[in-house]
Short mmCIF file of C-alpha atoms in Angstrom, two decimals:
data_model
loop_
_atom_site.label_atom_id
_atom_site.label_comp_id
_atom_site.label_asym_id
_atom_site.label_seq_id
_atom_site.Cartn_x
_atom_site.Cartn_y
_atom_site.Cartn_z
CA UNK A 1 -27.29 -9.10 -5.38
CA UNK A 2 -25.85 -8.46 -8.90
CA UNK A 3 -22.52 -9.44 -9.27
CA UNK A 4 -20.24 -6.71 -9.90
CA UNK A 5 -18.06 -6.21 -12.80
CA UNK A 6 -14.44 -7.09 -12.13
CA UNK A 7 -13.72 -4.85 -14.97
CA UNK A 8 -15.28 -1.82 -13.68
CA UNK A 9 -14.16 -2.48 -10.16
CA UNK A 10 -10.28 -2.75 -11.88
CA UNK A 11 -11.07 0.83 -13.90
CA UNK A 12 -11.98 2.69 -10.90
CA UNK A 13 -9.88 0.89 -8.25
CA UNK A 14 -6.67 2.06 -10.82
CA UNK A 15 -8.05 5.61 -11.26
CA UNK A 16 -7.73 6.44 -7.52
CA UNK A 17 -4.29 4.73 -7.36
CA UNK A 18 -3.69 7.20 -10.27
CA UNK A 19 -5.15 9.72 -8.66
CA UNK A 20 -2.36 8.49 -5.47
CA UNK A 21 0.33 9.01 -7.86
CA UNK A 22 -0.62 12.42 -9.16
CA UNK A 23 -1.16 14.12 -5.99
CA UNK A 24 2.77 13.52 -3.95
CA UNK A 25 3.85 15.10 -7.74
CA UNK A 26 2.04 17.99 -6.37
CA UNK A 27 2.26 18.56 -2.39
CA UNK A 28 5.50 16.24 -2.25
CA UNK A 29 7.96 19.15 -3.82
CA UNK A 30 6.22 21.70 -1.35
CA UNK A 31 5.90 20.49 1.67
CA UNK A 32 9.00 19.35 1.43
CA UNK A 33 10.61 22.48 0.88
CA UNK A 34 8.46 24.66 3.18
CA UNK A 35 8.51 21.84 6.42
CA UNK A 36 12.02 20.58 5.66
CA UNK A 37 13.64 17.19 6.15
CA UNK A 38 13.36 17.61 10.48
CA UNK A 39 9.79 18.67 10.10
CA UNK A 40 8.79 15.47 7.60
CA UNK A 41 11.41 13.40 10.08
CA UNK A 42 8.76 14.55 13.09
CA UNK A 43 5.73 13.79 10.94
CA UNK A 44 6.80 10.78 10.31
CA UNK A 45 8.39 8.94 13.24
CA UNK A 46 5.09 10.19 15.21
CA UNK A 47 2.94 9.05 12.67
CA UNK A 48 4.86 5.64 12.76
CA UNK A 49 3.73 6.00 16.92
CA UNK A 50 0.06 6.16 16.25
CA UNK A 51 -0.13 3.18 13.58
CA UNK A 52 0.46 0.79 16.54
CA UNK A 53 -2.53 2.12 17.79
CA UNK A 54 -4.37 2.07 14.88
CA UNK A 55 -3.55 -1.41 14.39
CA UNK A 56 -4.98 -2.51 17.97
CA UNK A 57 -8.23 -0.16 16.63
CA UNK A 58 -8.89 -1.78 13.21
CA UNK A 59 -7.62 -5.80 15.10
CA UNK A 60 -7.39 -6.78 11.66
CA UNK A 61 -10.98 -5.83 10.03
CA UNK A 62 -10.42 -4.02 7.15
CA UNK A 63 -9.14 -7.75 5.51
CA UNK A 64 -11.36 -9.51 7.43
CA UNK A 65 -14.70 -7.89 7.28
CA UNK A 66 -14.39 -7.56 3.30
CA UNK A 67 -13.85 -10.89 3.20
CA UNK A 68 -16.83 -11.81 5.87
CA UNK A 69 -19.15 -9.58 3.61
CA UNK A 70 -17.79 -10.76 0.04
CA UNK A 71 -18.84 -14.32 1.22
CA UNK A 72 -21.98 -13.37 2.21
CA UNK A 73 -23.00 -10.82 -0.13
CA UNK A 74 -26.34 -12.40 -1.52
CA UNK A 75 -27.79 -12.78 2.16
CA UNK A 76 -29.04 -9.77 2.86
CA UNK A 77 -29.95 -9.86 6.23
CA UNK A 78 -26.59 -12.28 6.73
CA UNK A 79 -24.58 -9.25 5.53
CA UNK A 80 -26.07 -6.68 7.43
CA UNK A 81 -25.85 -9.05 10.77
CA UNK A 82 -22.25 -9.70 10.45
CA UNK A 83 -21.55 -5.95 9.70
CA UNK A 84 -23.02 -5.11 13.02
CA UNK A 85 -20.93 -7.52 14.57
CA UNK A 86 -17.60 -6.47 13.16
CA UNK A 87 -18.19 -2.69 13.09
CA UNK A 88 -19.40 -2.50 16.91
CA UNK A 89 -16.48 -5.11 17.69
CA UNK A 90 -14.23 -2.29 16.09
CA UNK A 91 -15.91 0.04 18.21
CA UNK A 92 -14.93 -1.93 21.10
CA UNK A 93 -11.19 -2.23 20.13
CA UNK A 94 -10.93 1.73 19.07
CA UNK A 95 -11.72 2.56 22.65
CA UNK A 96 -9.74 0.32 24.11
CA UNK A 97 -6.47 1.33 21.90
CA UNK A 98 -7.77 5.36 22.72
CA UNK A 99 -6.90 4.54 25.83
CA UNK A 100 -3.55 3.52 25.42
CA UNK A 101 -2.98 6.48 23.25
CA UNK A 102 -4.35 8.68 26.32
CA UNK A 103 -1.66 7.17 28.48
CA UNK A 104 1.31 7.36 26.27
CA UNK A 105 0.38 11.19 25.72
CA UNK A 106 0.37 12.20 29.00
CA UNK A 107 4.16 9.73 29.55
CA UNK A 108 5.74 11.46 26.41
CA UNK A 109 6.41 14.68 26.64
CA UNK A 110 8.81 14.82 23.37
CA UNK A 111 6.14 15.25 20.59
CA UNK A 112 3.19 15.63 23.21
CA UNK A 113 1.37 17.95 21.11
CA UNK A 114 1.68 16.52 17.95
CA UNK A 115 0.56 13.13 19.76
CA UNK A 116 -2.50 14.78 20.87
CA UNK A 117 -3.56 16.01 17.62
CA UNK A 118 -2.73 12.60 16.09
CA UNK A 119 -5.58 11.57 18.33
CA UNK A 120 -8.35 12.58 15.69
CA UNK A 121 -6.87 9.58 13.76
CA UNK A 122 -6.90 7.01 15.88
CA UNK A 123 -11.02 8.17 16.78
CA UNK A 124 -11.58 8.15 13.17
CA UNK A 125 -11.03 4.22 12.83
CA UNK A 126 -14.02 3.40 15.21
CA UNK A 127 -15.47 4.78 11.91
CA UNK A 128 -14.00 3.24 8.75
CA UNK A 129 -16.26 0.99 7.03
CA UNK A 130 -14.49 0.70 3.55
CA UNK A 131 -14.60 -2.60 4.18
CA UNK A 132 -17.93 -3.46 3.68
CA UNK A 133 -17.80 -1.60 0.33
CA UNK A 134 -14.29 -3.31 -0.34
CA UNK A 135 -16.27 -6.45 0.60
CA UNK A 136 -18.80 -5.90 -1.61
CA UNK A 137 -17.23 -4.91 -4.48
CA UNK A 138 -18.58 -1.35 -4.67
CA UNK A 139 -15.65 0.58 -5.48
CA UNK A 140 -16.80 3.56 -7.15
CA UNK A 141 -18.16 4.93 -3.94
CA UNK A 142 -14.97 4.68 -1.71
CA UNK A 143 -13.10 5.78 -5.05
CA UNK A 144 -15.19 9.18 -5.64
CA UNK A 145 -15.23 9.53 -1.37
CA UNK A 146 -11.19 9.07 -1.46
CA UNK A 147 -10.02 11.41 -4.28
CA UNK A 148 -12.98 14.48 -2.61
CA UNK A 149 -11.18 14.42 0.21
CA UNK A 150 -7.84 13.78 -0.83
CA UNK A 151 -7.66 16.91 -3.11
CA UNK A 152 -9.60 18.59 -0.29
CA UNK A 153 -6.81 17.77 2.23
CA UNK A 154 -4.46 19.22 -0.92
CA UNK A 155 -6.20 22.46 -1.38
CA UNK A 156 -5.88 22.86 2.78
CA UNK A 157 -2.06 22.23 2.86
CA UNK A 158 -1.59 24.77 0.36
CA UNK A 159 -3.38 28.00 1.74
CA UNK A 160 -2.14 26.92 5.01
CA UNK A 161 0.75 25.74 5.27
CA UNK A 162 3.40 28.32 4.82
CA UNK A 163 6.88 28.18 7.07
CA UNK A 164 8.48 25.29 9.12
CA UNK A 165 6.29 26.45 11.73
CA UNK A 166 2.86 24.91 10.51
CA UNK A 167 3.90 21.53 10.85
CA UNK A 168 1.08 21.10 13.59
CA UNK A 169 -0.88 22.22 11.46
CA UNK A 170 -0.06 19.98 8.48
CA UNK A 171 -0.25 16.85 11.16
CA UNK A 172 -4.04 18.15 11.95
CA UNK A 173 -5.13 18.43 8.01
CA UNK A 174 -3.54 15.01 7.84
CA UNK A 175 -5.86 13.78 10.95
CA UNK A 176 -8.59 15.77 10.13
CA UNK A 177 -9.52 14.67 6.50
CA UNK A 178 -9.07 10.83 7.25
CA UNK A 179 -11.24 11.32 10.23
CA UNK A 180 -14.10 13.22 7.63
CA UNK A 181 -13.61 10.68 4.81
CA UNK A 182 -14.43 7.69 6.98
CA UNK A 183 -17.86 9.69 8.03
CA UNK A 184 -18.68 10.08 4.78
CA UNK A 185 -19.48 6.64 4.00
CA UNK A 186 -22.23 6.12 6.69
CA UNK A 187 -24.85 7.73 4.47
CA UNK A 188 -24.67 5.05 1.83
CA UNK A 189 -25.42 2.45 4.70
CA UNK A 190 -29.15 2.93 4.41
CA UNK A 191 -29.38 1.29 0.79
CA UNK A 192 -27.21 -2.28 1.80
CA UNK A 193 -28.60 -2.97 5.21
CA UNK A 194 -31.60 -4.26 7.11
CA UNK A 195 -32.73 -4.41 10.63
CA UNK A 196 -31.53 -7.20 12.91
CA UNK A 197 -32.13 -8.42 16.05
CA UNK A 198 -29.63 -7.12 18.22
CA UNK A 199 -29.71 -10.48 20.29
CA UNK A 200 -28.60 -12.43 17.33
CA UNK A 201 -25.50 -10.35 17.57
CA UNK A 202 -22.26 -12.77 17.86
CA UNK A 203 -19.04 -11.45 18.70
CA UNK A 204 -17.12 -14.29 19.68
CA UNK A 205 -16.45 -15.64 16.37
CA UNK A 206 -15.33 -12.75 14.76
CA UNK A 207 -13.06 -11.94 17.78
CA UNK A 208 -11.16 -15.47 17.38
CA UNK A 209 -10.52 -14.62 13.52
CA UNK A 210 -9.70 -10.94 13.32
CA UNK A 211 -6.79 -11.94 15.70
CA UNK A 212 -5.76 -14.59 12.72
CA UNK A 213 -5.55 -11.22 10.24
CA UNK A 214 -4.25 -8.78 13.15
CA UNK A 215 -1.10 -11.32 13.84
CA UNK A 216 0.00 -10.57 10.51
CA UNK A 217 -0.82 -6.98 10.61
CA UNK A 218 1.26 -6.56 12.85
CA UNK A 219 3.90 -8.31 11.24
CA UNK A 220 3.74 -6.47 8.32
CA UNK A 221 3.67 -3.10 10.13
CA UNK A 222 7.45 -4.03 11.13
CA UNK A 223 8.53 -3.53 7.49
CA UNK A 224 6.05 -0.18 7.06
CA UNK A 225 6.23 1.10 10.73
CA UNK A 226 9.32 -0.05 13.00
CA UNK A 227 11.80 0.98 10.60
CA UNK A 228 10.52 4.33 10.93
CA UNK A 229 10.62 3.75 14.78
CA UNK A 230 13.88 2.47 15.35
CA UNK A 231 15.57 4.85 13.11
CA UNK A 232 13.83 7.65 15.60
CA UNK A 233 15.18 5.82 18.86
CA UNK A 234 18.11 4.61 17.51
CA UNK A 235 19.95 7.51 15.57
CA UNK A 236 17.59 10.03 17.72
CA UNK A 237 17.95 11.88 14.20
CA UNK A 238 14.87 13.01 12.87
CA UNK A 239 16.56 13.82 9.65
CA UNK A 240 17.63 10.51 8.92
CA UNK A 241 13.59 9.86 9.25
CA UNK A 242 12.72 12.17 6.95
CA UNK A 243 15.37 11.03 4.27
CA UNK A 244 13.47 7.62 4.63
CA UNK A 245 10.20 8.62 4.62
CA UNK A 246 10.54 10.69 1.20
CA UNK A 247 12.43 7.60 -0.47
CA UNK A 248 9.78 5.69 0.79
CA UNK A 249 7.10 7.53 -0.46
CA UNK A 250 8.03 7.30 -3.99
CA UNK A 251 8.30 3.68 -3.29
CA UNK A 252 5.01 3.42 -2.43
CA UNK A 253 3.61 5.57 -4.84
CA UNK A 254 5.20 2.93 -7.33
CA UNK A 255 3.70 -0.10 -5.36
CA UNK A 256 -0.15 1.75 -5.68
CA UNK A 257 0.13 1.78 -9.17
CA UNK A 258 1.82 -1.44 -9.96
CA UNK A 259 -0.06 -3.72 -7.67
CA UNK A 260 -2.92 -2.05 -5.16
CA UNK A 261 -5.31 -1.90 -7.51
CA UNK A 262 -5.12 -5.42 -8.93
CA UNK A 263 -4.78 -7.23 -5.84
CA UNK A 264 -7.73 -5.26 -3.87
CA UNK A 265 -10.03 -6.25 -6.73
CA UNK A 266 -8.99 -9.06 -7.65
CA UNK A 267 -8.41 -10.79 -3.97
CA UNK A 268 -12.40 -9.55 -3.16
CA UNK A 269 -13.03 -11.95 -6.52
CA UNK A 270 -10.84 -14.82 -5.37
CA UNK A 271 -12.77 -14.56 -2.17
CA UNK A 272 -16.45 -15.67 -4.32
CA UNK A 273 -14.51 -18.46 -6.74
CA UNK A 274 -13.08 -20.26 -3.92
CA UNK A 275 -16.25 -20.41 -2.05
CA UNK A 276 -17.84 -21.19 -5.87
CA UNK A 277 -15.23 -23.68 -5.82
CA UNK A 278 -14.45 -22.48 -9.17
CA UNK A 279 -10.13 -23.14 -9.27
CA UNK A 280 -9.05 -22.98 -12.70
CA UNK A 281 -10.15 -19.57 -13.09
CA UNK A 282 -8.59 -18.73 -10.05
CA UNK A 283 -5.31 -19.67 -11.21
CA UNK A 284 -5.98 -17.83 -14.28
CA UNK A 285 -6.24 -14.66 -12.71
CA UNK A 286 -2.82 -14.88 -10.42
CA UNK A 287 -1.13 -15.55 -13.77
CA UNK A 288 -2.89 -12.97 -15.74
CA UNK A 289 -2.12 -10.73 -11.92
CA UNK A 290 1.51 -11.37 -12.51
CA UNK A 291 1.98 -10.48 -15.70
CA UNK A 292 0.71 -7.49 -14.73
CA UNK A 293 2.65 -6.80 -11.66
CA UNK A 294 5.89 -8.10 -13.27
CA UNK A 295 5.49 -5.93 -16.29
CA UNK A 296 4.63 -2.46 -14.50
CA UNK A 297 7.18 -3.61 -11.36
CA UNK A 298 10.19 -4.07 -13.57
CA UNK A 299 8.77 -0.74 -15.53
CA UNK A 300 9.03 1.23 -12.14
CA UNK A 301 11.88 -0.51 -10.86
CA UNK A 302 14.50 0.02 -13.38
CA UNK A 303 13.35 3.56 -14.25
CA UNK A 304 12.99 5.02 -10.42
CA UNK A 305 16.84 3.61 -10.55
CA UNK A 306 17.78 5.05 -13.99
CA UNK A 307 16.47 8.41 -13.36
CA UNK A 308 16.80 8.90 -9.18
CA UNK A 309 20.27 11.08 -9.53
CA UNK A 310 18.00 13.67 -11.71
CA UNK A 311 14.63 13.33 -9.85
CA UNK A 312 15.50 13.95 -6.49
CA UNK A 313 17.46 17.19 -6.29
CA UNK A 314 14.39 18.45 -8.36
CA UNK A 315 11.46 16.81 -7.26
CA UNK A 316 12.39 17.38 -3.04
CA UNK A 317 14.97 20.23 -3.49
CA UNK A 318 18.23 20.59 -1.67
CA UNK A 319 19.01 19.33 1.32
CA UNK A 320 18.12 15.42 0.08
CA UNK A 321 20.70 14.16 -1.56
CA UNK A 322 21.03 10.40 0.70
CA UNK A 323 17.22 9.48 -0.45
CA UNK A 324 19.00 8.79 -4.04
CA UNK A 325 20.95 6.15 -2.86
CA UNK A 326 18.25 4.96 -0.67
CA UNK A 327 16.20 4.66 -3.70
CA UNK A 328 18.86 2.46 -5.25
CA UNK A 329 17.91 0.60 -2.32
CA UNK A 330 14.49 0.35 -1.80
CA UNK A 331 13.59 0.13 -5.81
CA UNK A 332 13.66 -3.95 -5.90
CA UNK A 333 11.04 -3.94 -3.42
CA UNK A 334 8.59 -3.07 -5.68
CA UNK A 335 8.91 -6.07 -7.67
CA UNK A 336 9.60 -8.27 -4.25
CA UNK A 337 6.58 -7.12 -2.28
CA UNK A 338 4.20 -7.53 -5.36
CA UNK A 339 5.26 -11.25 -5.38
CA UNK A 340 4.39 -11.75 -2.07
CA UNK A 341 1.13 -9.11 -1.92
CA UNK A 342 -0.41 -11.00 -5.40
CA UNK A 343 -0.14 -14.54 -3.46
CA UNK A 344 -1.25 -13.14 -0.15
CA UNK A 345 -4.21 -10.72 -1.50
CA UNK A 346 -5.33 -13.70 -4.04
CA UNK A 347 -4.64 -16.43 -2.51
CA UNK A 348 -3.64 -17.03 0.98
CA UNK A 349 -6.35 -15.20 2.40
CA UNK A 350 -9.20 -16.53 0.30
CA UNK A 351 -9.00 -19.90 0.27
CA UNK A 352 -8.37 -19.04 4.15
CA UNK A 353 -4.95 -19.72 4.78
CA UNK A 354 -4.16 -16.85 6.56
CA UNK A 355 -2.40 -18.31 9.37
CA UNK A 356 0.37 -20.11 7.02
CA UNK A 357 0.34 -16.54 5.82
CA UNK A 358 1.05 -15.01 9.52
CA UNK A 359 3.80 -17.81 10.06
CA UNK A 360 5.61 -16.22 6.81
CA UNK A 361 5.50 -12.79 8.10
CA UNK A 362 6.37 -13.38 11.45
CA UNK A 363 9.42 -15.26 10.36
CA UNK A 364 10.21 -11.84 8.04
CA UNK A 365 9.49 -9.53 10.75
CA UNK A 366 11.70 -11.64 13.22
CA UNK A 367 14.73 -11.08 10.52
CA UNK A 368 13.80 -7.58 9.76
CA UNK A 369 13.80 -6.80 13.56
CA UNK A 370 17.42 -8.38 13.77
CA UNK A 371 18.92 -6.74 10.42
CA UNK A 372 17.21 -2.88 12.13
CA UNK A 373 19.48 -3.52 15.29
CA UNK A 374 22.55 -4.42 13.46
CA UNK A 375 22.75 -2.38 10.73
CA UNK A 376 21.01 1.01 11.63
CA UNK A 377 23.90 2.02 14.51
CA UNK A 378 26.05 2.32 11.87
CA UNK A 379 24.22 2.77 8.43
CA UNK A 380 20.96 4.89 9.51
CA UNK A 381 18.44 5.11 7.02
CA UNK A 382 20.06 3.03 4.61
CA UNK A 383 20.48 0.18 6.97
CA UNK A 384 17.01 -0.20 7.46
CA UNK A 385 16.30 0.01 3.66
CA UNK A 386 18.61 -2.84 3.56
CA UNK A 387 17.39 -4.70 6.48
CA UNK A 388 13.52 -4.20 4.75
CA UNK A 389 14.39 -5.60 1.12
CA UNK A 390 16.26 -8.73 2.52
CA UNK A 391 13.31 -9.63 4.80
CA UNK A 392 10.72 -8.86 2.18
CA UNK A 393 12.88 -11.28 -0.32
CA UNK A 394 12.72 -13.65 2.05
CA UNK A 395 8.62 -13.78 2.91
CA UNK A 396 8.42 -13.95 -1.12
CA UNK A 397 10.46 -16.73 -1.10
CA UNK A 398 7.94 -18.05 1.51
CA UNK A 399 4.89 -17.37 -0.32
CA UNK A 400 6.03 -18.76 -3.53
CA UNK A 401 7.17 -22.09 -2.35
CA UNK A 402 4.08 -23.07 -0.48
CA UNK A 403 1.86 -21.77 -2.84
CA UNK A 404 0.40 -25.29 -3.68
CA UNK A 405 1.18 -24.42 -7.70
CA UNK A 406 -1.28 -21.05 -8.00
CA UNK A 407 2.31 -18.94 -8.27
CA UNK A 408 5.63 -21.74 -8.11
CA UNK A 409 8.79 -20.05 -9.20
CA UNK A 410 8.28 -21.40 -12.68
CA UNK A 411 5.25 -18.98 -13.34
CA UNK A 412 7.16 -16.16 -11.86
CA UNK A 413 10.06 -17.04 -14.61
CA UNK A 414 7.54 -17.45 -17.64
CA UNK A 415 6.04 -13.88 -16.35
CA UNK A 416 8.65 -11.75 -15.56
CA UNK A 417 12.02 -13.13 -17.22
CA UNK A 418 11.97 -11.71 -20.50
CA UNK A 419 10.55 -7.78 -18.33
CA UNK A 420 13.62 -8.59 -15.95
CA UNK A 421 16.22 -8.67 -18.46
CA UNK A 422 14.34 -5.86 -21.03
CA UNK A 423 14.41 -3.08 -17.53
CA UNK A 424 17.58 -4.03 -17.11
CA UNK A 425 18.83 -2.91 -20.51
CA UNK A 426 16.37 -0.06 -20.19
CA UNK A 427 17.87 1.11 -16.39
CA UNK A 428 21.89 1.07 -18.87
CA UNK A 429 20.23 3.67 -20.81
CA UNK A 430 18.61 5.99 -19.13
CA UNK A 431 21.29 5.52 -15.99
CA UNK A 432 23.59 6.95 -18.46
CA UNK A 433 21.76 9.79 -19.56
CA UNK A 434 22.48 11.08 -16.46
CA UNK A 435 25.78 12.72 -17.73
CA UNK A 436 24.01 14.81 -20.39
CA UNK A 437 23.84 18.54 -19.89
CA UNK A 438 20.77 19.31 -20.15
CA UNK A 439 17.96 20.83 -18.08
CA UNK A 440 16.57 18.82 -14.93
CA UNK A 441 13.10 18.35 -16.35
CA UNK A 442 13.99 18.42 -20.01
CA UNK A 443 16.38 15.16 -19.05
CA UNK A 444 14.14 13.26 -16.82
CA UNK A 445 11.65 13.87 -19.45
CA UNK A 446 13.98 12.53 -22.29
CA UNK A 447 14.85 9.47 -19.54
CA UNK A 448 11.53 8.50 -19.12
CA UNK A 449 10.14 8.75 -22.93
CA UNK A 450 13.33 6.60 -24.05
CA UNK A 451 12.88 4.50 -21.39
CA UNK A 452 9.63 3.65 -21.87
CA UNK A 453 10.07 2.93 -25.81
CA UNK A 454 13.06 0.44 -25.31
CA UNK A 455 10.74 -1.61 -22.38
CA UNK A 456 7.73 -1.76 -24.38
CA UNK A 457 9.26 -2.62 -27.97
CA UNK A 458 11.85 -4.76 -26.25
CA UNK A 459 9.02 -6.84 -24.86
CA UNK A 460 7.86 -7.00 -28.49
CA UNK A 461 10.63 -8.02 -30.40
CA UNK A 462 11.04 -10.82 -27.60
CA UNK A 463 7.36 -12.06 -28.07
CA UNK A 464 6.51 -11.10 -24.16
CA UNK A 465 3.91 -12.39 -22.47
CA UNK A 466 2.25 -8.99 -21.91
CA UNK A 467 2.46 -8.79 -25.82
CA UNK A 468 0.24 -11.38 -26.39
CA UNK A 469 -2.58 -10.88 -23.92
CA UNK A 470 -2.75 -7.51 -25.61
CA UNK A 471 -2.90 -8.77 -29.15
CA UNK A 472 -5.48 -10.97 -28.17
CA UNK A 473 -7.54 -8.48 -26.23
CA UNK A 474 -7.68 -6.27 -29.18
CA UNK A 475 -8.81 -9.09 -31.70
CA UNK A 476 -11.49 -10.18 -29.33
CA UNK A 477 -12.82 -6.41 -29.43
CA UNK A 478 -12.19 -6.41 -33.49
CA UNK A 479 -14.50 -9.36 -33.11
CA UNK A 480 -17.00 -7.45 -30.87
CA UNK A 481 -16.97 -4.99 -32.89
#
């Protein structure tokens, strides 16, 4: 099989998480102003419900399986055996966690209907094979499949969502476009896959090590999911939920565009070197990863701070005025989780030490878990922003120090000192810009063009890192050229 470019793979891979950036800068301001802060509060803590089930459904395949197939790419029949044996294992597990969900609706009547709709997403992971494509580096197809029916699922919320009163119907558009995008891939099948005998079939084997990803799955659905949970049980607020979910989502949208993209290409990569045995470039690209990650993280970081007083009254509307301080928050974890993400995407799990990488998150769940009781009671939403950056500091911490050398503290230094103390000066700035009289977009506007001139020619003048990689990039294609 011809290897794919790692270049292309990067281009595409960063388009979609573009592409996942652009499109909350469209629905975000109106669905959050038609459904409300309840309504998003509902979506959410139910949502945060059916991704325990969708963990038992996927048992840890999506990381697994693109591994599996990455590994055994050039085998054709190989590849097509083992994708047999993790998709109908999937199968197996979907049903099983369907099940469960069956139950629970039929025990819960608060949210029952919304639960039942929510059950088109838990069917639709007996389908998602991303995987294999992830797996074998063919990116462009999940990319175009992704952004269709994400703008798709768009153009639906839009004609038909219209008062408070279509949240059902905003949970079923949700449900119903995830369950149609993973469909859409089965087409493609035909061109990567032979027959196999079905007695050749193992399922054992794959059983034993999905559980080794799904342990930490789960663990790292505590920071994503439980939060979300607890604040719904605990505060039995579903305000407080929403409030958390919309500073979260801008959190995230930061985290797709400052590490997803890297670390899903580059970890599939990682996967081939280290069975190629080939180290030293391995190391080259979690330093050349970091640079990255430290130089758009501190970027994001620093300026969601700086201009968050601004942003949110305009971007969600009234009504949301606690998600700016949870922003002050949450904003570090950007930079903390794309530590930890890098060394666990690139890595951890390809040189197949996954289960030193479980220990970590357990141990980070466990605190996160603790800090959730103790401070949400009295703190809400911002308690469990809190309680999530302080276990998410801590797993870095983890990561970094029994990294073996591919990312010891003194590479995360040489990276991201000099971006640390440029956003800071940046965040001064554009924090105090605040106080200008102007016009909510005209300012954030003027926040975000200044801020963006002092972080790039302050990594300049200071002879950054990221400077030089692009001053040799562009003499190499002089050279080319």
């Amino acid at each position: 099989m011809k290897e794919p470019s790692i270049k292309k793979n990067f281009i595409y891979s960063t388009a979609y998480q573009i592409l996942n950036v652009i499109t909350p800068f469209i629905s975000a301001p109106y669905i959050s102003r038609v459904l409300g802060a309840e309504g998003i509060g509902i979506q959410s803590y139910t949502a945060s419900i059916q991704q325990y089930f969708l963990l038992l459904a996927s048992l840890g395949t999506l990381s697994y399986g693109a591994r599996e197939i990455s590994m055994n790419r050039n085998d054709e029949y190989k590849r097509s055996k083992i994708f047999w044996e993790i998709e109908l294992m999937s199968i197996g597990t979907t049903l099983i966690a369907l099940a469960g969900w069956i139950i629970l609706c039929f025990l819960t009547p608060k949210y029952r209907v919304y639960y039942i709709v929510l059950t088109i997403g838990i069917f639709a992971a007996a389908f998602d094979i991303s995987w294999f494509f992830n797996g074998i580096e063919e990116f462009k197809l999940t990319v175009i499949r992704n952004s269709i029916f994400k703008i798709f699922g768009i153009i639906l919320m839009f004609l038909y969502i219209k008062t408070r009163e279509d949240l059902l119907l905003y949970v079923f558009i949700t449900a119903a476009t995830s369950f149609l995008s993973n469909l859409s891939l089965w087409p493609y099948m035909r061109r990567y896959l032979v027959k196999v005998n079905i007695r050749e079939l193992k399922f054992k084997k794959h059983f034993s090590e999905t559980l080794v990803y799904f342990i930490p799955t789960i663990a790292t659905s505590v920071y994503t999911v439980l939060d979300k949970t607890l604040l719904g049980l605990i505060t039995n607020d579903a305000v407080q939920n929403g409030y958390y979910q919309q500073a979260e989502k801008i959190i995230n949208l930061a985290k797709s565009v400052v590490f997803t993209a890297i670390n899903s290409v580059v970890g599939v990569r990682n996967s081939y070197l280290f069975s190629e045995k080939k180290f030293a470039e391995i190391h080259e690209k979690i330093e050349a990863s970091f640079n990255f990650i430290f130089f758009m993280g501190f970027a994001c970081c620093f300026g969601i701070m700086g201009i968050a007083k601004t942003f949110v009254p305009l971007f969600f509307g009234a009504g949301y005025d606690q998600v700016v301080g949870l922003l002050y928050t949450f904003s570090s974890i950007i930079v903390i989780i794309g530590v930890s993400n890098c060394l666990g995407s690139q890595y951890y799990t390809p040189c197949g030490k996954r289960r030193e990488s479980t220990n970590y998150l357990i141990f980070g769940s466990v605190v996160n878990l603790i800090l959730n009781l103790l401070l949400i009671p009295n703190f809400g939403a911002e308690g469990a922003a809190v309680a999530s950056v302080i276990a998410e500091a801590m797993v870095s911490v983890l990561y970094v120090h029994f990294s073996c050398g591919y990312g010891d503290f003194a590479l995360l230094v040489k990276t991201g000192g000099k971006k640390l103390l440029v956003g800071f000066v940046m965040f001064v700035v554009i924090f105090a810009m605040n106080n200008l009289s102007l016009n909510s977009l005209v300012l954030i506007s003027l926040q975000v063009v200044t801020g963006a001139l002092i972080y790039v020619l302050g990594l300049i003048l200071l002879r950054d890192d990221w400077r030089m990689d692009m001053a040799q990039n562009m003499e190499r294609r002089i050279k080319r050229g």
